[in-house]
Amino acid sequence: MNTKFENLDKLFELYVAEAVKKNKEKYNSHEALENDLGLLFEKFENTKVRTLDGKTPKEYVRELQKNRELTEYVSTCLDENVEVTDTVCDALITDPEATEYLTGLLYEQNPDANMLGVKLLAEKGGDEVEDVFISVLTNDEIRDEVKNVAYEFLSEGDDCVPEKILDVINGVPEKNQGILVEVLSNFKGRKEVFYWLITMLQRAEDVPLYAGLLGSYGDPAAIDILKSFAAEFDVNYVEYVEIRNAVEELGGEMDVEKDFSDDPYYKYMNHLNDGPEENPGSNKN
């Protein structure tokens, strides 16, 4: 890196300390300072700093971009456990060539690098980021915290998202299809999504989850499917309750009865372990 590395976060700390020193009455509490940090940072970004050879932090970052050293600067910050300031983050978000670098951060061993990468990609947005995040959701090596950000981003996406997922989901291992179906469930009125929700329910790997998703998806065609599932399979009490809730949410009536007198979930939820034995016939729901 030809440009001298400067710790912008440390420089901002010094700037804040000087501001507090000059305005003791104004910043007489932590809360007062906290409320003004945003404004102080805006001023700092545009203040000429001797350590930066008389440049402002914004000018320093622009120089890093001009010299194609911005990503190297960020990597140095991550290696040395230095906070990456908003000035640098904003530059990464607007840099069209930064997507590949940020994607690479998702696969680093450093959790801070992972979270920086996924958060900036989410702010960056766009078609390429959608593709990256779909891949992230089905990668077993990616941290759950990263997947959570990717999931939220895709769930709030436009109609391109379900089309992309439906194009690739059949080629994804079954164990990784579930999270893609959860994303799809946010896009209402699509028969392909409805069929995937039914498929996941019938796999019976997480009956409460997919029963609930079918209920919220809003297609009344699921009523008879849910009731048939409850009747034909040995569902436990928790699964039954979620199926019943879904049927009722869709406007149906749950007329399938089951005996849960020996079901541990039923006993726990109804506190039967501490009470006398009930007649099993009365434990039909």
PDB file of C-alpha atoms in Angstrom:
ATOM      1  CA  MET A   1       0.000   0.000   0.000  1.00  0.00           C
ATOM      2  CA  ASN A   2       1.677   3.190  -1.216  1.00  0.00           C
ATOM      3  CA  THR A   3      -0.617   5.539   0.707  1.00  0.00           C
ATOM      4  CA  LYS A   4       0.357   5.715   4.360  1.00  0.00           C
ATOM      5  CA  PHE A   5      -2.086   3.819   6.562  1.00  0.00           C
ATOM      6  CA  GLU A   6      -3.886   6.086   9.003  1.00  0.00           C
ATOM      7  CA  ASN A   7      -6.286   4.915  11.693  1.00  0.00           C
ATOM      8  CA  LEU A   8      -9.300   7.110  10.931  1.00  0.00           C
ATOM      9  CA  ASP A   9     -11.231   5.718  13.877  1.00  0.00           C
ATOM     10  CA  LYS A  10      -8.452   6.776  16.277  1.00  0.00           C
ATOM     11  CA  LEU A  11      -8.302  10.202  14.646  1.00  0.00           C
ATOM     12  CA  PHE A  12     -12.041  10.579  15.194  1.00  0.00           C
ATOM     13  CA  GLU A  13     -11.629   9.637  18.855  1.00  0.00           C
ATOM     14  CA  LEU A  14      -9.044  12.390  19.216  1.00  0.00           C
ATOM     15  CA  TYR A  15     -11.365  14.817  17.415  1.00  0.00           C
ATOM     16  CA  VAL A  16     -14.201  13.967  19.815  1.00  0.00           C
ATOM     17  CA  ALA A  17     -11.931  14.308  22.847  1.00  0.00           C
ATOM     18  CA  GLU A  18     -10.932  17.776  21.654  1.00  0.00           C
ATOM     19  CA  ALA A  19     -14.575  18.724  21.075  1.00  0.00           C
ATOM     20  CA  VAL A  20     -15.476  17.612  24.611  1.00  0.00           C
ATOM     21  CA  LYS A  21     -12.533  19.581  26.021  1.00  0.00           C
ATOM     22  CA  LYS A  22     -13.701  22.750  24.246  1.00  0.00           C
ATOM     23  CA  ASN A  23     -17.385  22.258  25.090  1.00  0.00           C
ATOM     24  CA  LYS A  24     -17.399  20.900  28.630  1.00  0.00           C
ATOM     25  CA  GLU A  25     -20.756  22.436  29.498  1.00  0.00           C
ATOM     26  CA  LYS A  26     -22.457  21.106  26.374  1.00  0.00           C
ATOM     27  CA  TYR A  27     -21.024  17.600  26.739  1.00  0.00           C
ATOM     28  CA  ASN A  28     -21.432  17.254  30.490  1.00  0.00           C
ATOM     29  CA  SER A  29     -22.925  13.743  30.195  1.00  0.00           C
ATOM     30  CA  HIS A  30     -22.364  10.625  28.130  1.00  0.00           C
ATOM     31  CA  GLU A  31     -25.899  10.902  26.749  1.00  0.00           C
ATOM     32  CA  ALA A  32     -25.297  14.465  25.505  1.00  0.00           C
ATOM     33  CA  LEU A  33     -22.163  13.362  23.697  1.00  0.00           C
ATOM     34  CA  GLU A  34     -23.866  10.262  22.288  1.00  0.00           C
ATOM     35  CA  ASN A  35     -26.650  12.372  20.818  1.00  0.00           C
ATOM     36  CA  ASP A  36     -24.134  14.560  18.993  1.00  0.00           C
ATOM     37  CA  LEU A  37     -21.778  11.886  17.664  1.00  0.00           C
ATOM     38  CA  GLY A  38     -23.387  11.834  14.224  1.00  0.00           C
ATOM     39  CA  LEU A  39     -22.993  15.569  13.803  1.00  0.00           C
ATOM     40  CA  LEU A  40     -19.437  15.469  15.133  1.00  0.00           C
ATOM     41  CA  PHE A  41     -18.540  12.747  12.650  1.00  0.00           C
ATOM     42  CA  GLU A  42     -19.932  14.759   9.736  1.00  0.00           C
ATOM     43  CA  LYS A  43     -17.751  17.679  10.783  1.00  0.00           C
ATOM     44  CA  PHE A  44     -14.750  15.396  11.262  1.00  0.00           C
ATOM     45  CA  GLU A  45     -15.113  13.970   7.734  1.00  0.00           C
ATOM     46  CA  ASN A  46     -14.681  17.442   6.280  1.00  0.00           C
ATOM     47  CA  THR A  47     -12.010  18.769   8.640  1.00  0.00           C
ATOM     48  CA  LYS A  48      -8.418  19.040   7.442  1.00  0.00           C
ATOM     49  CA  VAL A  49      -6.180  16.877   9.631  1.00  0.00           C
ATOM     50  CA  ARG A  50      -2.447  17.419   9.992  1.00  0.00           C
ATOM     51  CA  THR A  51      -1.815  13.680  10.302  1.00  0.00           C
ATOM     52  CA  LEU A  52      -3.447  13.219   6.905  1.00  0.00           C
ATOM     53  CA  ASP A  53      -1.028  15.731   5.333  1.00  0.00           C
ATOM     54  CA  GLY A  54      -3.666  18.426   5.568  1.00  0.00           C
ATOM     55  CA  LYS A  55      -6.353  16.372   3.851  1.00  0.00           C
ATOM     56  CA  THR A  56      -9.841  15.774   5.205  1.00  0.00           C
ATOM     57  CA  PRO A  57     -10.809  12.154   5.971  1.00  0.00           C
ATOM     58  CA  LYS A  58     -13.046  12.190   2.889  1.00  0.00           C
ATOM     59  CA  GLU A  59     -10.145  13.367   0.740  1.00  0.00           C
ATOM     60  CA  TYR A  60      -7.912  10.676   2.259  1.00  0.00           C
ATOM     61  CA  VAL A  61     -10.439   7.986   1.372  1.00  0.00           C
ATOM     62  CA  ARG A  62     -10.836   9.377  -2.146  1.00  0.00           C
ATOM     63  CA  GLU A  63      -7.070   9.104  -2.528  1.00  0.00           C
ATOM     64  CA  LEU A  64      -7.239   5.463  -1.439  1.00  0.00           C
ATOM     65  CA  GLN A  65      -9.897   4.870  -4.089  1.00  0.00           C
ATOM     66  CA  LYS A  66      -7.924   6.672  -6.760  1.00  0.00           C
ATOM     67  CA  ASN A  67      -4.874   4.545  -5.977  1.00  0.00           C
ATOM     68  CA  ARG A  68      -7.037   1.371  -5.843  1.00  0.00           C
ATOM     69  CA  GLU A  69      -5.987   0.815  -2.239  1.00  0.00           C
ATOM     70  CA  LEU A  70      -9.351   1.047  -0.506  1.00  0.00           C
ATOM     71  CA  THR A  71      -9.868  -2.695  -0.051  1.00  0.00           C
ATOM     72  CA  GLU A  72      -6.270  -3.111   1.116  1.00  0.00           C
ATOM     73  CA  TYR A  73      -6.912  -0.404   3.694  1.00  0.00           C
ATOM     74  CA  VAL A  74     -10.016  -2.255   4.930  1.00  0.00           C
ATOM     75  CA  SER A  75      -8.118  -5.546   5.146  1.00  0.00           C
ATOM     76  CA  THR A  76      -5.443  -3.845   7.246  1.00  0.00           C
ATOM     77  CA  CYS A  77      -8.135  -2.484   9.568  1.00  0.00           C
ATOM     78  CA  LEU A  78      -9.614  -5.962   9.979  1.00  0.00           C
ATOM     79  CA  ASP A  79      -6.217  -7.575  10.561  1.00  0.00           C
ATOM     80  CA  GLU A  80      -5.314  -4.999  13.204  1.00  0.00           C
ATOM     81  CA  ASN A  81      -8.754  -4.938  14.829  1.00  0.00           C
ATOM     82  CA  VAL A  82      -9.320  -1.308  13.815  1.00  0.00           C
ATOM     83  CA  GLU A  83     -12.863   0.007  13.345  1.00  0.00           C
ATOM     84  CA  VAL A  84     -13.734   0.664   9.698  1.00  0.00           C
ATOM     85  CA  THR A  85     -15.255   4.150   9.730  1.00  0.00           C
ATOM     86  CA  ASP A  86     -18.443   5.169   7.948  1.00  0.00           C
ATOM     87  CA  THR A  87     -16.433   7.232   5.467  1.00  0.00           C
ATOM     88  CA  VAL A  88     -14.693   4.091   4.266  1.00  0.00           C
ATOM     89  CA  CYS A  89     -17.897   2.025   4.370  1.00  0.00           C
ATOM     90  CA  ASP A  90     -19.735   4.597   2.250  1.00  0.00           C
ATOM     91  CA  ALA A  91     -16.932   4.469  -0.301  1.00  0.00           C
ATOM     92  CA  LEU A  92     -17.169   0.672  -0.480  1.00  0.00           C
ATOM     93  CA  ILE A  93     -20.937   0.795  -0.935  1.00  0.00           C
ATOM     94  CA  THR A  94     -20.699   3.166  -3.886  1.00  0.00           C
ATOM     95  CA  ASP A  95     -17.686   1.466  -5.485  1.00  0.00           C
ATOM     96  CA  PRO A  96     -18.969  -0.827  -8.281  1.00  0.00           C
ATOM     97  CA  GLU A  97     -15.797  -2.907  -8.079  1.00  0.00           C
ATOM     98  CA  ALA A  98     -16.091  -3.620  -4.342  1.00  0.00           C
ATOM     99  CA  THR A  99     -18.742  -6.361  -4.557  1.00  0.00           C
ATOM    100  CA  GLU A 100     -16.201  -9.108  -5.218  1.00  0.00           C
ATOM    101  CA  TYR A 101     -14.058  -7.986  -2.281  1.00  0.00           C
ATOM    102  CA  LEU A 102     -17.026  -7.764   0.102  1.00  0.00           C
ATOM    103  CA  THR A 103     -18.197 -11.208  -1.020  1.00  0.00           C
ATOM    104  CA  GLY A 104     -14.784 -12.590  -0.162  1.00  0.00           C
ATOM    105  CA  LEU A 105     -15.115 -11.216   3.373  1.00  0.00           C
ATOM    106  CA  LEU A 106     -18.091 -13.532   3.952  1.00  0.00           C
ATOM    107  CA  TYR A 107     -15.761 -16.527   3.739  1.00  0.00           C
ATOM    108  CA  GLU A 108     -13.011 -15.205   6.013  1.00  0.00           C
ATOM    109  CA  GLN A 109     -12.345 -16.793   9.405  1.00  0.00           C
ATOM    110  CA  ASN A 110     -12.708 -13.367  11.034  1.00  0.00           C
ATOM    111  CA  PRO A 111     -16.320 -12.829  12.265  1.00  0.00           C
ATOM    112  CA  ASP A 112     -15.867  -9.046  12.061  1.00  0.00           C
ATOM    113  CA  ALA A 113     -14.935  -9.388   8.396  1.00  0.00           C
ATOM    114  CA  ASN A 114     -17.988 -11.578   7.806  1.00  0.00           C
ATOM    115  CA  MET A 115     -20.396  -9.084   9.324  1.00  0.00           C
ATOM    116  CA  LEU A 116     -18.801  -6.069   7.664  1.00  0.00           C
ATOM    117  CA  GLY A 117     -19.054  -7.779   4.292  1.00  0.00           C
ATOM    118  CA  VAL A 118     -22.664  -8.880   4.597  1.00  0.00           C
ATOM    119  CA  LYS A 119     -23.911  -5.573   5.998  1.00  0.00           C
ATOM    120  CA  LEU A 120     -22.234  -3.514   3.294  1.00  0.00           C
ATOM    121  CA  LEU A 121     -23.447  -5.867   0.574  1.00  0.00           C
ATOM    122  CA  ALA A 122     -26.992  -5.511   1.924  1.00  0.00           C
ATOM    123  CA  GLU A 123     -26.676  -1.720   1.770  1.00  0.00           C
ATOM    124  CA  LYS A 124     -25.154  -1.954  -1.683  1.00  0.00           C
ATOM    125  CA  GLY A 125     -28.023  -4.073  -2.999  1.00  0.00           C
ATOM    126  CA  GLY A 126     -28.640  -4.949  -6.619  1.00  0.00           C
ATOM    127  CA  ASP A 127     -28.881  -7.999  -8.834  1.00  0.00           C
ATOM    128  CA  GLU A 128     -25.377  -9.254  -8.108  1.00  0.00           C
ATOM    129  CA  VAL A 129     -25.899  -9.086  -4.353  1.00  0.00           C
ATOM    130  CA  GLU A 130     -29.110 -11.129  -4.664  1.00  0.00           C
ATOM    131  CA  ASP A 131     -27.125 -13.875  -6.394  1.00  0.00           C
ATOM    132  CA  VAL A 132     -24.433 -13.769  -3.719  1.00  0.00           C
ATOM    133  CA  PHE A 133     -26.951 -14.002  -0.887  1.00  0.00           C
ATOM    134  CA  ILE A 134     -28.870 -16.911  -2.433  1.00  0.00           C
ATOM    135  CA  SER A 135     -25.580 -18.788  -2.600  1.00  0.00           C
ATOM    136  CA  VAL A 136     -24.773 -17.783   0.982  1.00  0.00           C
ATOM    137  CA  LEU A 137     -28.001 -19.277   2.329  1.00  0.00           C
ATOM    138  CA  THR A 138     -27.134 -22.729   1.007  1.00  0.00           C
ATOM    139  CA  ASN A 139     -23.475 -22.748   2.070  1.00  0.00           C
ATOM    140  CA  ASP A 140     -22.816 -24.755   5.225  1.00  0.00           C
ATOM    141  CA  GLU A 141     -19.557 -22.895   5.890  1.00  0.00           C
ATOM    142  CA  ILE A 142     -21.223 -19.504   6.289  1.00  0.00           C
ATOM    143  CA  ARG A 143     -21.977 -18.269   9.812  1.00  0.00           C
ATOM    144  CA  ASP A 144     -25.629 -18.096  10.901  1.00  0.00           C
ATOM    145  CA  GLU A 145     -25.324 -14.376  11.677  1.00  0.00           C
ATOM    146  CA  VAL A 146     -24.353 -13.738   8.065  1.00  0.00           C
ATOM    147  CA  LYS A 147     -27.186 -15.921   6.781  1.00  0.00           C
ATOM    148  CA  ASN A 148     -29.670 -13.981   8.913  1.00  0.00           C
ATOM    149  CA  VAL A 149     -28.736 -10.722   7.171  1.00  0.00           C
ATOM    150  CA  ALA A 150     -28.908 -12.390   3.755  1.00  0.00           C
ATOM    151  CA  TYR A 151     -32.291 -13.902   4.608  1.00  0.00           C
ATOM    152  CA  GLU A 152     -33.773 -10.557   5.667  1.00  0.00           C
ATOM    153  CA  PHE A 153     -32.417  -8.854   2.545  1.00  0.00           C
ATOM    154  CA  LEU A 154     -33.849 -11.457   0.172  1.00  0.00           C
ATOM    155  CA  SER A 155     -37.174 -11.640   2.010  1.00  0.00           C
ATOM    156  CA  GLU A 156     -37.692  -7.931   1.375  1.00  0.00           C
ATOM    157  CA  GLY A 157     -36.563  -8.117  -2.252  1.00  0.00           C
ATOM    158  CA  ASP A 158     -38.468  -7.587  -5.478  1.00  0.00           C
ATOM    159  CA  ASP A 159     -40.074 -10.191  -7.741  1.00  0.00           C
ATOM    160  CA  CYS A 160     -36.697 -11.158  -9.187  1.00  0.00           C
ATOM    161  CA  VAL A 161     -35.804 -12.922  -5.940  1.00  0.00           C
ATOM    162  CA  PRO A 162     -38.379 -15.758  -6.082  1.00  0.00           C
ATOM    163  CA  GLU A 163     -37.684 -16.244  -9.790  1.00  0.00           C
ATOM    164  CA  LYS A 164     -33.976 -16.680  -9.082  1.00  0.00           C
ATOM    165  CA  ILE A 165     -34.589 -19.064  -6.185  1.00  0.00           C
ATOM    166  CA  LEU A 166     -37.062 -21.177  -8.162  1.00  0.00           C
ATOM    167  CA  ASP A 167     -34.488 -21.443 -10.943  1.00  0.00           C
ATOM    168  CA  VAL A 168     -31.864 -22.985  -8.652  1.00  0.00           C
ATOM    169  CA  ILE A 169     -33.689 -24.699  -5.783  1.00  0.00           C
ATOM    170  CA  ASN A 170     -34.012 -28.100  -7.455  1.00  0.00           C
ATOM    171  CA  GLY A 171     -30.232 -28.245  -7.774  1.00  0.00           C
ATOM    172  CA  VAL A 172     -29.682 -27.489  -4.093  1.00  0.00           C
ATOM    173  CA  PRO A 173     -29.207 -30.364  -1.592  1.00  0.00           C
ATOM    174  CA  GLU A 174     -32.453 -31.144   0.227  1.00  0.00           C
ATOM    175  CA  LYS A 175     -30.951 -30.211   3.591  1.00  0.00           C
ATOM    176  CA  ASN A 176     -30.409 -26.658   2.315  1.00  0.00           C
ATOM    177  CA  GLN A 177     -33.689 -26.164   0.478  1.00  0.00           C
ATOM    178  CA  GLY A 178     -35.662 -25.236   3.586  1.00  0.00           C
ATOM    179  CA  ILE A 179     -34.183 -21.788   4.124  1.00  0.00           C
ATOM    180  CA  LEU A 180     -34.821 -20.925   0.462  1.00  0.00           C
ATOM    181  CA  VAL A 181     -38.448 -21.985   0.866  1.00  0.00           C
ATOM    182  CA  GLU A 182     -38.695 -19.756   3.924  1.00  0.00           C
ATOM    183  CA  VAL A 183     -37.573 -16.829   1.759  1.00  0.00           C
ATOM    184  CA  LEU A 184     -40.065 -17.823  -0.944  1.00  0.00           C
ATOM    185  CA  SER A 185     -42.906 -17.804   1.588  1.00  0.00           C
ATOM    186  CA  ASN A 186     -42.645 -14.011   1.722  1.00  0.00           C
ATOM    187  CA  PHE A 187     -43.809 -13.769  -1.893  1.00  0.00           C
ATOM    188  CA  LYS A 188     -47.550 -14.407  -1.920  1.00  0.00           C
ATOM    189  CA  GLY A 189     -49.793 -15.706  -4.658  1.00  0.00           C
ATOM    190  CA  ARG A 190     -47.343 -18.006  -6.437  1.00  0.00           C
ATOM    191  CA  LYS A 191     -48.390 -21.598  -7.042  1.00  0.00           C
ATOM    192  CA  GLU A 192     -44.772 -22.763  -7.287  1.00  0.00           C
ATOM    193  CA  VAL A 193     -44.116 -21.392  -3.802  1.00  0.00           C
ATOM    194  CA  PHE A 194     -47.297 -22.998  -2.473  1.00  0.00           C
ATOM    195  CA  TYR A 195     -46.191 -26.388  -3.832  1.00  0.00           C
ATOM    196  CA  TRP A 196     -42.775 -26.012  -2.220  1.00  0.00           C
ATOM    197  CA  LEU A 197     -44.395 -25.261   1.137  1.00  0.00           C
ATOM    198  CA  ILE A 198     -46.488 -28.426   0.773  1.00  0.00           C
ATOM    199  CA  THR A 199     -43.375 -30.411  -0.146  1.00  0.00           C
ATOM    200  CA  MET A 200     -41.537 -29.207   2.957  1.00  0.00           C
ATOM    201  CA  LEU A 201     -44.531 -30.003   5.187  1.00  0.00           C
ATOM    202  CA  GLN A 202     -44.731 -33.533   3.815  1.00  0.00           C
ATOM    203  CA  ARG A 203     -41.055 -34.135   4.459  1.00  0.00           C
ATOM    204  CA  ALA A 204     -42.065 -33.742   8.135  1.00  0.00           C
ATOM    205  CA  GLU A 205     -38.664 -32.345   9.183  1.00  0.00           C
ATOM    206  CA  ASP A 206     -40.184 -29.236  10.769  1.00  0.00           C
ATOM    207  CA  VAL A 207     -43.956 -29.591  10.746  1.00  0.00           C
ATOM    208  CA  PRO A 208     -44.715 -26.588  13.013  1.00  0.00           C
ATOM    209  CA  LEU A 209     -42.638 -24.237  10.838  1.00  0.00           C
ATOM    210  CA  TYR A 210     -44.158 -25.211   7.502  1.00  0.00           C
ATOM    211  CA  ALA A 211     -47.688 -25.513   8.854  1.00  0.00           C
ATOM    212  CA  GLY A 212     -47.325 -21.967  10.139  1.00  0.00           C
ATOM    213  CA  LEU A 213     -45.908 -20.752   6.833  1.00  0.00           C
ATOM    214  CA  LEU A 214     -48.793 -22.367   4.940  1.00  0.00           C
ATOM    215  CA  GLY A 215     -51.245 -20.640   7.251  1.00  0.00           C
ATOM    216  CA  SER A 216     -49.681 -17.233   6.708  1.00  0.00           C
ATOM    217  CA  TYR A 217     -49.279 -17.818   2.966  1.00  0.00           C
ATOM    218  CA  GLY A 218     -53.031 -17.461   2.678  1.00  0.00           C
ATOM    219  CA  ASP A 219     -54.005 -20.106   0.106  1.00  0.00           C
ATOM    220  CA  PRO A 220     -57.194 -21.929   1.269  1.00  0.00           C
ATOM    221  CA  ALA A 221     -56.168 -24.922  -0.830  1.00  0.00           C
ATOM    222  CA  ALA A 222     -53.872 -25.832   2.049  1.00  0.00           C
ATOM    223  CA  ILE A 223     -56.769 -26.509   4.455  1.00  0.00           C
ATOM    224  CA  ASP A 224     -57.583 -30.036   3.297  1.00  0.00           C
ATOM    225  CA  ILE A 225     -53.889 -30.848   2.842  1.00  0.00           C
ATOM    226  CA  LEU A 226     -53.119 -29.812   6.413  1.00  0.00           C
ATOM    227  CA  LYS A 227     -56.046 -31.762   7.833  1.00  0.00           C
ATOM    228  CA  SER A 228     -55.143 -34.865   5.835  1.00  0.00           C
ATOM    229  CA  PHE A 229     -51.568 -34.607   7.055  1.00  0.00           C
ATOM    230  CA  ALA A 230     -52.725 -34.444  10.685  1.00  0.00           C
ATOM    231  CA  ALA A 231     -55.030 -37.412  10.175  1.00  0.00           C
ATOM    232  CA  GLU A 232     -52.583 -39.657   8.334  1.00  0.00           C
ATOM    233  CA  PHE A 233     -49.352 -38.991  10.227  1.00  0.00           C
ATOM    234  CA  ASP A 234     -48.383 -39.564  13.841  1.00  0.00           C
ATOM    235  CA  VAL A 235     -48.059 -35.888  14.709  1.00  0.00           C
ATOM    236  CA  ASN A 236     -47.210 -34.784  18.226  1.00  0.00           C
ATOM    237  CA  TYR A 237     -49.192 -32.233  20.199  1.00  0.00           C
ATOM    238  CA  VAL A 238     -47.071 -29.218  19.191  1.00  0.00           C
ATOM    239  CA  GLU A 239     -47.313 -30.170  15.526  1.00  0.00           C
ATOM    240  CA  TYR A 240     -51.058 -30.679  15.828  1.00  0.00           C
ATOM    241  CA  VAL A 241     -51.589 -27.270  17.431  1.00  0.00           C
ATOM    242  CA  GLU A 242     -49.645 -25.513  14.658  1.00  0.00           C
ATOM    243  CA  ILE A 243     -51.614 -27.396  12.001  1.00  0.00           C
ATOM    244  CA  ARG A 244     -54.871 -26.473  13.720  1.00  0.00           C
ATOM    245  CA  ASN A 245     -53.817 -22.826  13.948  1.00  0.00           C
ATOM    246  CA  ALA A 246     -52.926 -22.799  10.255  1.00  0.00           C
ATOM    247  CA  VAL A 247     -56.249 -24.341   9.248  1.00  0.00           C
ATOM    248  CA  GLU A 248     -58.158 -21.780  11.301  1.00  0.00           C
ATOM    249  CA  GLU A 249     -56.010 -18.916   9.954  1.00  0.00           C
ATOM    250  CA  LEU A 250     -57.018 -20.005   6.455  1.00  0.00           C
ATOM    251  CA  GLY A 251     -60.706 -19.960   7.400  1.00  0.00           C
ATOM    252  CA  GLY A 252     -61.165 -23.700   7.926  1.00  0.00           C
ATOM    253  CA  GLU A 253     -62.293 -25.787  10.874  1.00  0.00           C
ATOM    254  CA  MET A 254     -60.048 -28.410  12.421  1.00  0.00           C
ATOM    255  CA  ASP A 255     -62.243 -31.481  12.746  1.00  0.00           C
ATOM    256  CA  VAL A 256     -59.421 -34.034  13.022  1.00  0.00           C
ATOM    257  CA  GLU A 257     -59.202 -35.464  16.538  1.00  0.00           C
ATOM    258  CA  LYS A 258     -56.128 -37.032  18.092  1.00  0.00           C
ATOM    259  CA  ASP A 259     -55.427 -38.661  21.436  1.00  0.00           C
ATOM    260  CA  PHE A 260     -52.467 -36.966  23.141  1.00  0.00           C
ATOM    261  CA  SER A 261     -52.815 -38.516  26.599  1.00  0.00           C
ATOM    262  CA  ASP A 262     -49.297 -40.001  26.366  1.00  0.00           C
ATOM    263  CA  ASP A 263     -47.745 -37.090  24.521  1.00  0.00           C
ATOM    264  CA  PRO A 264     -44.966 -35.452  26.613  1.00  0.00           C
ATOM    265  CA  TYR A 265     -45.553 -32.073  24.954  1.00  0.00           C
ATOM    266  CA  TYR A 266     -49.233 -32.229  25.838  1.00  0.00           C
ATOM    267  CA  LYS A 267     -48.435 -33.169  29.443  1.00  0.00           C
ATOM    268  CA  TYR A 268     -45.926 -30.379  29.790  1.00  0.00           C
ATOM    269  CA  MET A 269     -48.120 -27.704  28.244  1.00  0.00           C
ATOM    270  CA  ASN A 270     -51.105 -28.733  30.301  1.00  0.00           C
ATOM    271  CA  HIS A 271     -49.172 -29.381  33.528  1.00  0.00           C
ATOM    272  CA  LEU A 272     -50.441 -32.953  33.770  1.00  0.00           C
ATOM    273  CA  ASN A 273     -47.248 -34.293  35.292  1.00  0.00           C
ATOM    274  CA  ASP A 274     -48.203 -32.823  38.674  1.00  0.00           C
ATOM    275  CA  GLY A 275     -51.870 -33.734  38.566  1.00  0.00           C
ATOM    276  CA  PRO A 276     -54.003 -36.889  38.556  1.00  0.00           C
ATOM    277  CA  GLU A 277     -54.322 -39.006  35.415  1.00  0.00           C
ATOM    278  CA  GLU A 278     -56.984 -37.758  33.068  1.00  0.00           C
ATOM    279  CA  ASN A 279     -59.282 -39.968  31.048  1.00  0.00           C
ATOM    280  CA  PRO A 280     -57.397 -40.394  27.727  1.00  0.00           C
ATOM    281  CA  GLY A 281     -60.624 -39.919  25.865  1.00  0.00           C
ATOM    282  CA  SER A 282     -60.856 -36.348  27.124  1.00  0.00           C
ATOM    283  CA  ASN A 283     -57.470 -35.435  25.710  1.00  0.00           C
ATOM    284  CA  LYS A 284     -58.675 -35.261  22.146  1.00  0.00           C
ATOM    285  CA  ASN A 285     -58.110 -31.917  20.467  1.00  0.00           C
TER     286      ASN A 285
END
